Amino acid sequence: MSWGTELWDQFDNLDKHTQWGIDFLERYAKFVKERLDIEQNYAKQLRNLVKKYCPKRSKDEEPRFTSCLSFYSILNELNDYAGQREVVAEEMAHKVYGELMRYSQDLKAERKHHLQEGRKAQQYLDHCWKQMDNSKRKFERECREAEKSQVTYERLDNDINATKSEVEKAKAQFYLRTHMADESKNEYAAQLQNFNAEQWKHFNNAIPNIFKKLQDMDERRTVKIGETYRSFAEAERKVIPIISKCLEGMVSAAKAVDERRDSAIVVESFKSGFEPPGDFPFEDYSQNLNRTGSDATISNTPKGDRERDGAPGPRPDPKHAMSRTKNKLWLFGKKPKVPSLEDFSHLPPEQRRKKLQQRIDELSKELQKEMDQRDALNKMKDVYEKNPQMGDPNSLQPKISETICNMEKLRSEIHKNETWLSEVEGKQSSRGDRRHSADNHHHTPQGRESPEGSYTDDTSQEHHTPRHRTGPPQPGQPHHDPHEFDDEFDDDDPLPVIGHCKALYSFDGQNEGTLVMAEDEVLYIIEEDKGDGWTRARKQSGEEGYVPTSYIDITLEKSSKGS
């Protein structure tokens, strides 16, 4: 259906309709702009959310639990999902919004051109009509003047009193007016014919052509809007496969959560290597009572006492017994915080072993780098010696020396940490064995001493030597050998006093094997600090335990210093 034939007289309405079409197109473009702004903000908020919940620590410190790893995988997938939302926004910005705005400008220019052509055609037709109308009015005036001159001539011609000259003059005027009326009639007829022709052209050629152009323009606008509707949907449909993969990745991450593996990691991370405490021994306080023969064989006497044939033994020190009892019950108790030490002796054996092994691996990598750098410098030096024009070989010597010095430092650090590691893995003797060897004046070869004072001279026994305690355990650590403290406190001969100390600060001694002390209290020193930050002391009452070395002012006897 053509606008030119059906709407030939609706120029103004078509003007309004085409303007409405452009306004509608721009309104839809504004809608797309707001839609893509939502996508951009959504993607930005998602990325900020991912950034907020991503771990801010190094990969080495990140937990290895499957639940944590799966959560980080979900965050990565969500970050990719946010990227796809940004792709949607970019597609809408370029292929929909940008295209609509460019098309809108072209449409406005085309509409303006067609309407100007229509107005020009209408103006020309109006001009032709005015010419025709003017000629018509002139013809009408000339006819009225001719009629008046005819009436005047006929009146004078019939008047007997009128002179001949007046009659002749009226007759000439009548003829003149009649002639002018005829000319006006011919001009009016010509103008009328011309106007009719122009009007036919206007409504049958000019206006239909202009309206057809406007119709084509409007239909193209409609088609363009339909195409952008499709592009609007395609912008999001294109990313659906990738978004589906992101969601599948999240589901896979959820399936990767393994409670058994996480439990195993907890065990691996926190196991100390200590053994749980053993049974409490029965302490018979009635051994010193006078008994009859029948009483001596009381049925509820502990098995250990019966094995000693009922012989009364020395009464155990209640303080020592209380110390052992206290030491056995520290598992869930409160423990003082001890600063980290270089040899990690503040950690449980298993954790200490891991930390030392990790440090050895890092130092080995650094040593390898230094060795590679040394080899490269030596090669460069050889090249310079063979080709002096390329450089001075002596200029490389400081760097080579520095690298060798670094290598020696790293080797020393590795050896030191390996010594500590061998101690943790069982290459040291217990405190009792160490004291025994010291009493028998056994000497250890140089280079086998650990920072904590442990010795071993038989590498074949490194896996059979029982572990020993070099200081009080730290918070959260399990107990050592269940009979360790029994051995220490049940020694027949107490350790000799090698000095005394004064407490600089008070210490609550809530940790296993530690000793409570008050500020300014004087204690006896029975064992020096072995490098772990703890000194073994004895109160005047006879109670023994470990106190922080930094909390006391130590004065050793000259004889002990000399020894």
Coordinates of C-alpha atoms in Angstrom, one line a residue:
M1 CA 0.0 0.0 0.0
S2 CA 1.5 3.3 -1.2
W3 CA 1.4 6.5 0.8
G4 CA 1.4 8.6 -2.4
T5 CA -1.9 7.3 -3.7
E6 CA -3.6 6.7 -0.3
L7 CA -2.3 9.7 1.7
W8 CA -1.9 12.3 -1.0
D9 CA -3.5 14.9 1.2
Q10 CA -1.8 14.0 4.5
F11 CA 1.5 15.8 4.2
D12 CA 1.3 17.3 7.7
N13 CA 0.3 14.0 9.3
L14 CA 3.1 12.2 7.6
D15 CA 5.5 14.9 8.8
K16 CA 4.4 14.1 12.4
H17 CA 4.5 10.4 11.9
T18 CA 8.1 10.3 10.6
Q19 CA 9.1 12.5 13.5
W20 CA 7.5 10.1 15.9
G21 CA 9.4 7.2 14.2
I22 CA 12.7 8.9 14.8
D23 CA 11.8 9.8 18.4
F24 CA 10.8 6.2 19.0
L25 CA 14.1 5.0 17.6
E26 CA 16.0 7.3 19.8
R27 CA 13.9 6.2 22.8
Y28 CA 14.8 2.6 22.1
A29 CA 18.5 3.6 21.8
K30 CA 18.2 5.3 25.3
F31 CA 16.7 2.1 26.6
V32 CA 19.7 0.1 25.3
K33 CA 22.1 2.6 26.8
E34 CA 20.6 2.2 30.2
R35 CA 20.5 -1.6 29.7
L36 CA 24.2 -1.8 28.9
D37 CA 25.0 0.6 31.9
I38 CA 23.3 -2.0 34.1
E39 CA 25.5 -4.7 32.6
Q40 CA 28.6 -2.7 33.1
N41 CA 27.7 -1.9 36.7
Y42 CA 26.8 -5.5 37.3
A43 CA 30.1 -6.7 35.9
K44 CA 32.0 -4.1 38.0
Q45 CA 30.2 -5.1 41.2
L46 CA 30.9 -8.8 40.5
R47 CA 34.6 -8.0 40.0
N48 CA 34.7 -6.0 43.2
L49 CA 33.0 -8.8 45.0
V50 CA 35.5 -11.3 43.7
K51 CA 38.4 -9.0 44.6
K52 CA 37.0 -8.6 48.1
Y53 CA 36.8 -12.3 48.8
C54 CA 40.0 -13.4 47.0
P55 CA 42.8 -14.3 49.5
K56 CA 45.3 -11.5 50.1
R57 CA 48.1 -13.7 51.2
S58 CA 50.8 -15.6 49.3
K59 CA 50.0 -19.0 47.7
D60 CA 52.3 -20.7 50.2
E61 CA 50.1 -19.4 53.1
E62 CA 46.8 -20.3 51.4
P63 CA 44.9 -23.2 53.0
R64 CA 44.9 -26.4 51.0
F65 CA 41.5 -27.5 52.0
T66 CA 39.3 -28.7 49.1
S67 CA 36.5 -26.4 50.4
C68 CA 38.8 -23.4 50.2
L69 CA 40.2 -24.4 46.8
S70 CA 36.7 -24.9 45.4
F71 CA 35.6 -21.5 46.7
Y72 CA 38.6 -19.9 45.0
S73 CA 37.7 -21.8 41.8
I74 CA 34.2 -20.4 42.1
L75 CA 35.6 -16.9 42.5
N76 CA 37.6 -17.4 39.3
E77 CA 34.6 -18.6 37.5
L78 CA 32.6 -15.7 38.8
N79 CA 35.3 -13.4 37.6
D80 CA 35.1 -14.9 34.1
Y81 CA 31.3 -14.6 34.3
A82 CA 31.7 -10.9 35.1
G83 CA 33.9 -10.7 32.0
Q84 CA 31.1 -12.1 29.9
R85 CA 28.7 -9.5 31.3
E86 CA 31.2 -6.9 30.1
V87 CA 31.2 -8.5 26.7
V88 CA 27.4 -8.2 26.6
A89 CA 27.7 -4.5 27.5
E90 CA 30.3 -3.9 24.7
E91 CA 28.2 -5.7 22.1
M92 CA 25.2 -3.7 23.0
A93 CA 27.2 -0.5 23.0
H94 CA 28.7 -1.0 19.5
K95 CA 26.2 -3.1 17.6
V96 CA 23.0 -1.7 19.1
Y97 CA 23.3 1.7 20.8
G98 CA 26.1 3.0 18.6
E99 CA 24.4 1.8 15.4
L100 CA 21.1 3.3 16.4
M101 CA 22.5 6.7 17.1
R102 CA 24.4 6.8 13.8
Y103 CA 21.3 5.6 11.9
S104 CA 19.2 8.2 13.8
Q105 CA 21.4 11.0 12.5
D106 CA 21.2 9.7 8.9
L107 CA 17.5 9.3 9.2
K108 CA 17.0 12.9 10.4
A109 CA 19.0 14.3 7.5
E110 CA 17.1 12.1 5.0
R111 CA 13.7 13.1 6.4
K112 CA 14.6 16.8 6.4
H113 CA 15.6 16.5 2.7
H114 CA 12.3 14.8 1.7
L115 CA 10.2 17.2 3.6
Q116 CA 12.0 20.2 2.0
E117 CA 11.2 18.7 -1.4
G118 CA 7.5 18.3 -0.4
R119 CA 7.3 21.9 0.9
K120 CA 9.0 23.2 -2.3
A121 CA 6.4 21.4 -4.5
Q122 CA 3.6 22.7 -2.3
Q123 CA 5.0 26.2 -2.5
Y124 CA 5.2 26.0 -6.3
L125 CA 1.7 24.8 -6.5
D126 CA 0.6 27.6 -4.3
H127 CA 2.4 30.1 -6.5
C128 CA 0.6 28.7 -9.6
W129 CA -2.7 29.0 -7.8
K130 CA -2.1 32.6 -6.8
Q131 CA -1.2 33.5 -10.4
M132 CA -4.4 31.8 -11.6
D133 CA -6.4 33.5 -8.9
N134 CA -5.0 36.9 -9.8
S135 CA -5.8 36.5 -13.4
K136 CA -9.3 35.4 -12.4
R137 CA -9.8 38.5 -10.3
K138 CA -8.5 40.7 -13.0
F139 CA -10.9 39.2 -15.5
E140 CA -13.7 39.7 -13.1
R141 CA -12.8 43.4 -12.6
E142 CA -12.5 44.0 -16.4
C143 CA -15.9 42.4 -17.0
R144 CA -17.5 44.7 -14.4
E145 CA -15.8 47.7 -16.0
A146 CA -16.9 46.7 -19.4
E147 CA -20.5 46.3 -18.2
K148 CA -20.4 49.8 -16.7
S149 CA -19.0 51.3 -19.9
Q150 CA -21.8 49.5 -21.9
V151 CA -24.5 50.9 -19.6
T152 CA -23.0 54.4 -19.9
Y153 CA -22.8 54.2 -23.7
E154 CA -26.4 52.9 -24.1
R155 CA -27.7 55.6 -21.7
L156 CA -25.9 58.4 -23.7
D157 CA -26.9 56.9 -27.0
N158 CA -30.5 57.0 -26.0
D159 CA -30.3 60.5 -24.5
I160 CA -31.5 63.2 -27.1
N161 CA -29.8 65.9 -25.1
A162 CA -26.4 64.2 -25.4
T163 CA -23.9 65.6 -27.9
K164 CA -22.5 63.4 -30.6
S165 CA -19.0 63.7 -29.1
E166 CA -20.1 62.4 -25.8
V167 CA -21.8 59.5 -27.4
E168 CA -18.7 58.7 -29.5
K169 CA -16.5 58.9 -26.4
A170 CA -18.7 56.6 -24.4
K171 CA -18.7 54.2 -27.4
A172 CA -14.9 54.2 -27.5
Q173 CA -14.7 53.6 -23.8
F174 CA -17.1 50.7 -24.1
Y175 CA -15.1 49.1 -26.9
L176 CA -11.9 49.5 -24.9
R177 CA -13.3 47.9 -21.8
T178 CA -14.7 45.1 -23.8
H179 CA -11.3 44.5 -25.4
M180 CA -9.6 44.5 -22.0
A181 CA -12.1 42.1 -20.6
D182 CA -11.4 39.7 -23.5
E183 CA -7.7 39.9 -22.8
S184 CA -8.2 39.2 -19.1
K185 CA -10.4 36.3 -20.0
N186 CA -7.7 34.8 -22.2
E187 CA -5.1 35.3 -19.5
Y188 CA -7.3 33.8 -16.9
A189 CA -7.9 30.8 -19.1
A190 CA -4.2 30.3 -19.7
Q191 CA -3.4 30.6 -16.0
L192 CA -6.2 28.2 -15.1
Q193 CA -5.0 25.7 -17.6
N194 CA -1.4 26.0 -16.2
F195 CA -2.5 25.6 -12.6
N196 CA -4.6 22.6 -13.4
A197 CA -1.6 21.0 -15.1
E198 CA 0.7 21.8 -12.2
Q199 CA -1.8 20.6 -9.7
W200 CA -2.1 17.3 -11.6
K201 CA 1.7 16.9 -11.6
H202 CA 1.8 17.8 -7.9
F203 CA -0.7 15.3 -6.8
N204 CA 0.2 12.6 -9.3
N205 CA 4.0 12.8 -9.6
A206 CA 5.7 15.1 -7.1
I207 CA 3.9 14.3 -3.9
P208 CA 3.6 10.5 -4.6
N209 CA 7.4 10.4 -5.2
I210 CA 8.2 12.3 -2.1
F211 CA 5.7 10.3 0.0
K212 CA 7.2 7.1 -1.4
K213 CA 10.6 8.2 -0.3
L214 CA 9.2 9.0 3.1
Q215 CA 7.5 5.5 3.2
D216 CA 10.8 3.8 2.2
M217 CA 12.6 5.7 4.9
D218 CA 10.1 4.8 7.5
E219 CA 10.0 1.2 6.5
R220 CA 13.8 1.1 6.7
R221 CA 13.6 2.6 10.1
T222 CA 11.2 -0.2 11.1
V223 CA 13.5 -2.9 9.7
K224 CA 16.5 -1.3 11.5
I225 CA 14.7 -1.4 14.8
G226 CA 13.8 -5.1 14.2
E227 CA 17.5 -5.8 13.4
T228 CA 18.7 -4.1 16.6
Y229 CA 16.1 -6.0 18.6
R230 CA 17.7 -9.2 17.3
S231 CA 21.2 -7.8 18.0
F232 CA 20.1 -6.9 21.5
A233 CA 19.2 -10.5 22.1
E234 CA 22.2 -12.0 20.3
A235 CA 24.6 -9.9 22.4
E236 CA 23.5 -12.0 25.4
R237 CA 22.9 -15.3 23.6
K238 CA 26.4 -15.4 22.2
V239 CA 27.9 -15.5 25.7
I240 CA 25.5 -18.2 27.0
P241 CA 27.8 -21.1 26.1
I242 CA 30.7 -19.5 28.0
I243 CA 28.5 -18.5 30.9
S244 CA 27.3 -22.2 31.0
K245 CA 30.9 -23.3 31.2
C246 CA 31.5 -20.9 34.1
L247 CA 28.5 -22.3 35.9
E248 CA 29.7 -25.9 35.1
G249 CA 33.0 -24.9 36.5
M250 CA 31.3 -23.8 39.7
V251 CA 29.4 -27.1 39.9
S252 CA 32.6 -29.0 39.3
A253 CA 34.2 -27.0 42.1
A254 CA 31.3 -27.9 44.4
K255 CA 31.8 -31.6 43.5
A256 CA 35.5 -31.3 44.2
V257 CA 34.9 -30.7 47.9
D258 CA 36.2 -33.7 49.7
E259 CA 35.6 -33.9 53.5
R260 CA 38.0 -36.8 53.9
R261 CA 40.8 -35.0 52.2
D262 CA 40.2 -31.9 54.2
S263 CA 40.3 -34.0 57.4
A264 CA 43.6 -35.6 56.3
I265 CA 45.0 -32.1 55.6
V266 CA 44.0 -31.0 59.2
V267 CA 45.8 -34.0 60.6
E268 CA 48.9 -33.4 58.4
S269 CA 48.9 -29.7 59.3
F270 CA 48.5 -29.9 63.0
K271 CA 49.9 -33.2 64.1
S272 CA 52.8 -32.6 66.5
G273 CA 54.5 -35.9 66.5
F274 CA 54.0 -36.2 70.3
E275 CA 52.5 -39.2 71.8
P276 CA 49.5 -39.0 74.1
P277 CA 50.2 -39.0 77.9
G278 CA 50.4 -42.3 79.6
D279 CA 48.5 -43.7 82.6
F280 CA 48.9 -42.0 86.0
P281 CA 50.8 -44.2 88.4
F282 CA 49.3 -45.2 91.7
E283 CA 50.9 -43.2 94.5
D284 CA 50.7 -45.1 97.8
Y285 CA 51.0 -42.7 100.8
S286 CA 50.4 -45.4 103.3
Q287 CA 53.8 -47.2 102.9
N288 CA 55.3 -45.6 105.9
L289 CA 52.5 -46.8 108.2
N290 CA 53.2 -49.6 110.6
R291 CA 51.4 -52.7 109.4
T292 CA 50.9 -56.2 110.7
G293 CA 52.0 -59.1 108.6
S294 CA 48.5 -59.5 107.2
D295 CA 48.2 -55.8 106.4
A296 CA 51.4 -55.8 104.4
T297 CA 49.8 -58.1 101.9
I298 CA 46.7 -55.9 101.3
S299 CA 45.0 -57.0 98.2
N300 CA 44.6 -53.6 96.7
T301 CA 48.3 -52.8 96.7
P302 CA 49.4 -51.7 93.2
K303 CA 51.0 -54.3 91.1
G304 CA 54.3 -52.3 91.0
D305 CA 54.5 -52.4 94.8
R306 CA 53.8 -56.1 94.9
E307 CA 56.6 -56.7 92.4
R308 CA 59.0 -55.0 94.8
D309 CA 58.1 -57.7 97.3
G310 CA 56.3 -55.3 99.5
A311 CA 59.4 -53.5 100.5
P312 CA 58.6 -50.0 101.5
G313 CA 60.1 -47.5 99.2
P314 CA 60.9 -43.8 99.5
R315 CA 57.9 -41.6 99.8
P316 CA 57.4 -39.7 96.6
D317 CA 57.8 -36.0 96.7
P318 CA 54.3 -34.6 96.6
K319 CA 55.5 -31.5 94.7
H320 CA 57.0 -33.8 92.0
A321 CA 53.8 -35.7 91.8
M322 CA 51.8 -32.5 91.5
S323 CA 54.2 -31.3 88.8
R324 CA 53.7 -34.5 86.8
T325 CA 49.9 -34.3 87.3
K326 CA 49.9 -30.8 86.1
N327 CA 52.1 -31.6 83.2
K328 CA 49.8 -34.4 82.0
L329 CA 46.7 -32.2 82.0
W330 CA 48.0 -29.4 79.7
L331 CA 46.4 -30.8 76.5
F332 CA 43.5 -28.4 76.5
G333 CA 44.9 -25.8 78.8
K334 CA 46.1 -22.3 78.2
K335 CA 49.7 -21.8 77.2
P336 CA 51.8 -18.7 77.0
K337 CA 52.8 -17.4 73.7
V338 CA 56.5 -17.8 72.9
P339 CA 58.2 -15.8 70.1
S340 CA 59.2 -17.7 67.0
L341 CA 62.8 -18.9 67.0
E342 CA 65.2 -19.3 64.1
D343 CA 65.3 -23.1 64.5
F344 CA 61.5 -23.3 65.0
S345 CA 62.1 -25.1 68.3
H346 CA 58.9 -23.4 69.6
L347 CA 56.9 -25.6 67.2
P348 CA 55.9 -29.3 67.7
P349 CA 58.3 -31.8 66.0
E350 CA 56.2 -32.5 63.0
Q351 CA 55.5 -28.8 62.3
R352 CA 59.1 -28.0 63.0
R353 CA 60.2 -30.6 60.5
K354 CA 58.0 -29.2 57.8
K355 CA 59.2 -25.6 58.4
L356 CA 62.8 -26.7 58.3
Q357 CA 62.4 -28.8 55.2
Q358 CA 60.6 -25.8 53.5
R359 CA 63.4 -23.5 54.5
I360 CA 66.1 -26.0 53.2
D361 CA 64.3 -26.2 49.9
E362 CA 64.1 -22.4 49.5
L363 CA 67.8 -22.0 50.4
S364 CA 68.7 -24.8 48.0
K365 CA 66.9 -22.9 45.2
E366 CA 68.8 -19.7 46.1
L367 CA 72.1 -21.6 46.2
Q368 CA 71.4 -23.0 42.7
K369 CA 70.7 -19.5 41.4
E370 CA 74.0 -18.3 42.8
M371 CA 75.8 -21.2 41.3
D372 CA 74.3 -20.6 37.9
Q373 CA 75.3 -16.9 38.2
R374 CA 78.8 -17.9 39.2
D375 CA 79.1 -20.2 36.2
A376 CA 77.8 -17.5 33.9
L377 CA 80.2 -14.9 35.2
N378 CA 83.1 -17.4 34.8
K379 CA 82.1 -18.0 31.2
M380 CA 81.9 -14.3 30.6
K381 CA 85.3 -13.8 32.2
D382 CA 86.8 -16.5 29.9
V383 CA 85.3 -14.7 26.9
Y384 CA 86.8 -11.4 28.0
E385 CA 90.2 -13.0 28.6
K386 CA 90.2 -14.4 25.1
N387 CA 88.7 -11.3 23.5
P388 CA 90.0 -8.3 25.5
Q389 CA 88.2 -5.9 23.2
M390 CA 84.8 -7.1 24.5
G391 CA 85.5 -6.1 28.1
D392 CA 87.9 -6.2 31.1
P393 CA 87.9 -9.6 32.8
N394 CA 89.0 -8.0 36.1
S395 CA 85.8 -6.0 36.2
L396 CA 83.9 -9.2 36.8
Q397 CA 86.0 -10.4 39.8
P398 CA 84.1 -8.4 42.5
K399 CA 80.8 -9.8 41.3
I400 CA 82.3 -13.3 41.2
S401 CA 83.7 -12.9 44.8
E402 CA 80.3 -11.6 46.0
T403 CA 78.5 -14.6 44.4
I404 CA 81.0 -17.1 46.0
C405 CA 80.5 -15.4 49.4
N406 CA 76.7 -15.7 49.0
M407 CA 77.1 -19.4 48.1
E408 CA 79.2 -20.0 51.3
K409 CA 76.6 -18.2 53.4
L410 CA 73.8 -20.2 51.8
R411 CA 75.7 -23.5 52.3
S412 CA 76.3 -22.6 55.9
E413 CA 72.6 -21.9 56.4
I414 CA 71.6 -25.1 54.7
H415 CA 74.0 -27.1 56.8
K416 CA 72.6 -25.4 60.0
N417 CA 69.0 -26.2 59.0
E418 CA 69.9 -29.7 58.0
T419 CA 71.4 -30.2 61.4
W420 CA 68.2 -29.0 63.0
L421 CA 66.2 -31.2 60.7
S422 CA 68.3 -34.3 61.6
E423 CA 67.6 -33.5 65.2
V424 CA 63.9 -33.4 64.6
E425 CA 63.9 -36.6 62.7
G426 CA 65.5 -38.4 65.6
K427 CA 69.3 -37.9 65.2
Q428 CA 69.7 -36.7 68.8
S429 CA 69.8 -38.4 72.2
S430 CA 67.4 -37.8 75.0
R431 CA 68.3 -35.5 77.9
G432 CA 68.9 -38.5 80.2
D433 CA 71.3 -40.0 77.6
R434 CA 73.1 -36.7 77.2
R435 CA 73.5 -36.3 81.0
H436 CA 74.7 -39.9 81.2
S437 CA 77.3 -39.5 78.5
A438 CA 78.4 -36.2 80.1
D439 CA 78.9 -38.0 83.4
N440 CA 81.1 -40.7 81.7
H441 CA 83.1 -37.9 80.0
H442 CA 82.1 -39.0 76.5
H443 CA 83.2 -36.4 73.9
T444 CA 81.4 -35.7 70.7
P445 CA 83.2 -35.0 67.4
Q446 CA 83.2 -31.4 66.2
G447 CA 80.5 -30.4 63.8
R448 CA 77.8 -32.8 65.3
E449 CA 76.4 -30.3 67.8
S450 CA 72.9 -28.9 67.1
P451 CA 71.9 -25.4 68.1
E452 CA 70.0 -26.8 71.1
G453 CA 72.9 -28.7 72.4
S454 CA 72.0 -32.2 71.2
Y455 CA 74.8 -34.5 70.2
T456 CA 75.1 -37.7 68.2
D457 CA 78.2 -39.5 67.0
D458 CA 76.6 -42.6 65.6
T459 CA 74.6 -42.0 62.4
S460 CA 73.4 -45.6 62.3
Q461 CA 71.3 -44.9 65.4
E462 CA 69.7 -41.7 64.1
H463 CA 66.3 -43.3 63.6
H464 CA 66.4 -45.2 66.8
T465 CA 67.3 -42.4 69.2
P466 CA 64.3 -41.3 71.2
R467 CA 63.2 -37.7 70.8
H468 CA 63.9 -35.3 73.7
R469 CA 62.4 -32.1 74.9
T470 CA 64.5 -29.0 74.5
G471 CA 62.0 -26.6 76.1
P472 CA 58.4 -26.3 77.2
P473 CA 55.9 -26.9 74.5
Q474 CA 54.1 -24.0 72.9
P475 CA 50.3 -23.3 72.8
G476 CA 48.3 -26.0 71.0
Q477 CA 51.1 -28.6 71.0
P478 CA 50.5 -32.2 72.1
H479 CA 52.5 -33.9 74.7
H480 CA 55.9 -35.5 74.2
D481 CA 56.8 -39.0 75.2
P482 CA 54.3 -40.0 77.9
H483 CA 57.2 -41.2 80.1
E484 CA 59.6 -38.4 79.4
F485 CA 58.8 -36.2 82.4
D486 CA 58.5 -39.3 84.6
D487 CA 62.1 -40.0 83.7
E488 CA 63.1 -36.4 84.4
F489 CA 61.5 -36.0 87.7
D490 CA 62.1 -39.5 88.9
D491 CA 65.9 -39.4 88.5
D492 CA 67.6 -40.7 91.6
D493 CA 70.3 -37.9 91.6
P494 CA 68.9 -34.4 91.0
L495 CA 70.8 -32.1 88.7
P496 CA 73.6 -30.1 90.4
V497 CA 73.1 -26.4 90.9
I498 CA 75.3 -24.4 88.5
G499 CA 74.2 -20.9 89.4
H500 CA 71.3 -18.8 90.5
C501 CA 69.0 -16.2 89.0
K502 CA 66.7 -13.4 90.0
A503 CA 63.2 -13.1 88.3
L504 CA 62.9 -9.8 86.4
Y505 CA 59.2 -10.4 85.8
S506 CA 56.5 -12.7 87.1
F507 CA 55.7 -15.8 85.1
D508 CA 52.4 -17.8 85.5
G509 CA 53.9 -21.1 84.4
Q510 CA 50.7 -22.4 82.8
N511 CA 52.6 -24.4 80.2
E512 CA 53.7 -28.0 80.7
G513 CA 57.0 -28.3 82.5
T514 CA 57.2 -24.6 83.3
L515 CA 57.8 -23.1 86.7
V516 CA 55.7 -20.4 88.3
M517 CA 57.8 -17.6 89.6
A518 CA 57.2 -14.2 91.2
E519 CA 59.0 -11.0 90.4
D520 CA 62.3 -10.6 92.3
E521 CA 62.2 -14.3 93.3
V522 CA 65.6 -16.0 93.5
L523 CA 65.9 -19.5 91.9
Y524 CA 68.7 -22.0 91.4
I525 CA 70.0 -22.7 87.9
I526 CA 70.3 -26.4 87.2
E527 CA 70.5 -26.4 83.3
E528 CA 71.5 -23.6 81.0
D529 CA 69.6 -22.4 78.0
K530 CA 70.3 -24.7 75.0
G531 CA 69.3 -22.1 72.5
D532 CA 65.5 -22.6 72.7
G533 CA 64.9 -19.6 75.0
W534 CA 64.3 -21.6 78.2
T535 CA 66.4 -22.2 81.3
R536 CA 65.8 -25.0 83.8
A537 CA 65.6 -23.8 87.4
R538 CA 64.7 -25.1 90.8
K539 CA 62.9 -23.3 93.6
Q540 CA 64.2 -23.4 97.2
S541 CA 61.3 -25.7 97.9
G542 CA 62.7 -28.2 95.4
E543 CA 60.2 -27.8 92.6
E544 CA 61.8 -27.8 89.2
G545 CA 60.8 -26.5 85.8
Y546 CA 61.6 -24.2 82.8
V547 CA 61.4 -20.4 82.9
P548 CA 61.9 -18.0 80.0
T549 CA 65.6 -17.0 79.8
S550 CA 64.6 -13.4 79.0
Y551 CA 62.6 -13.2 82.2
I552 CA 65.6 -13.8 84.6
D553 CA 69.0 -12.3 85.4
I554 CA 71.4 -15.3 85.6
T555 CA 74.6 -15.5 87.6
L556 CA 76.6 -18.7 87.0
E557 CA 79.1 -20.2 89.4
K558 CA 82.8 -19.8 88.3
S559 CA 83.3 -23.5 88.5
S560 CA 80.4 -24.2 86.1
K561 CA 81.7 -21.5 83.7
G562 CA 85.1 -23.0 83.7
S563 CA 83.7 -26.5 83.0

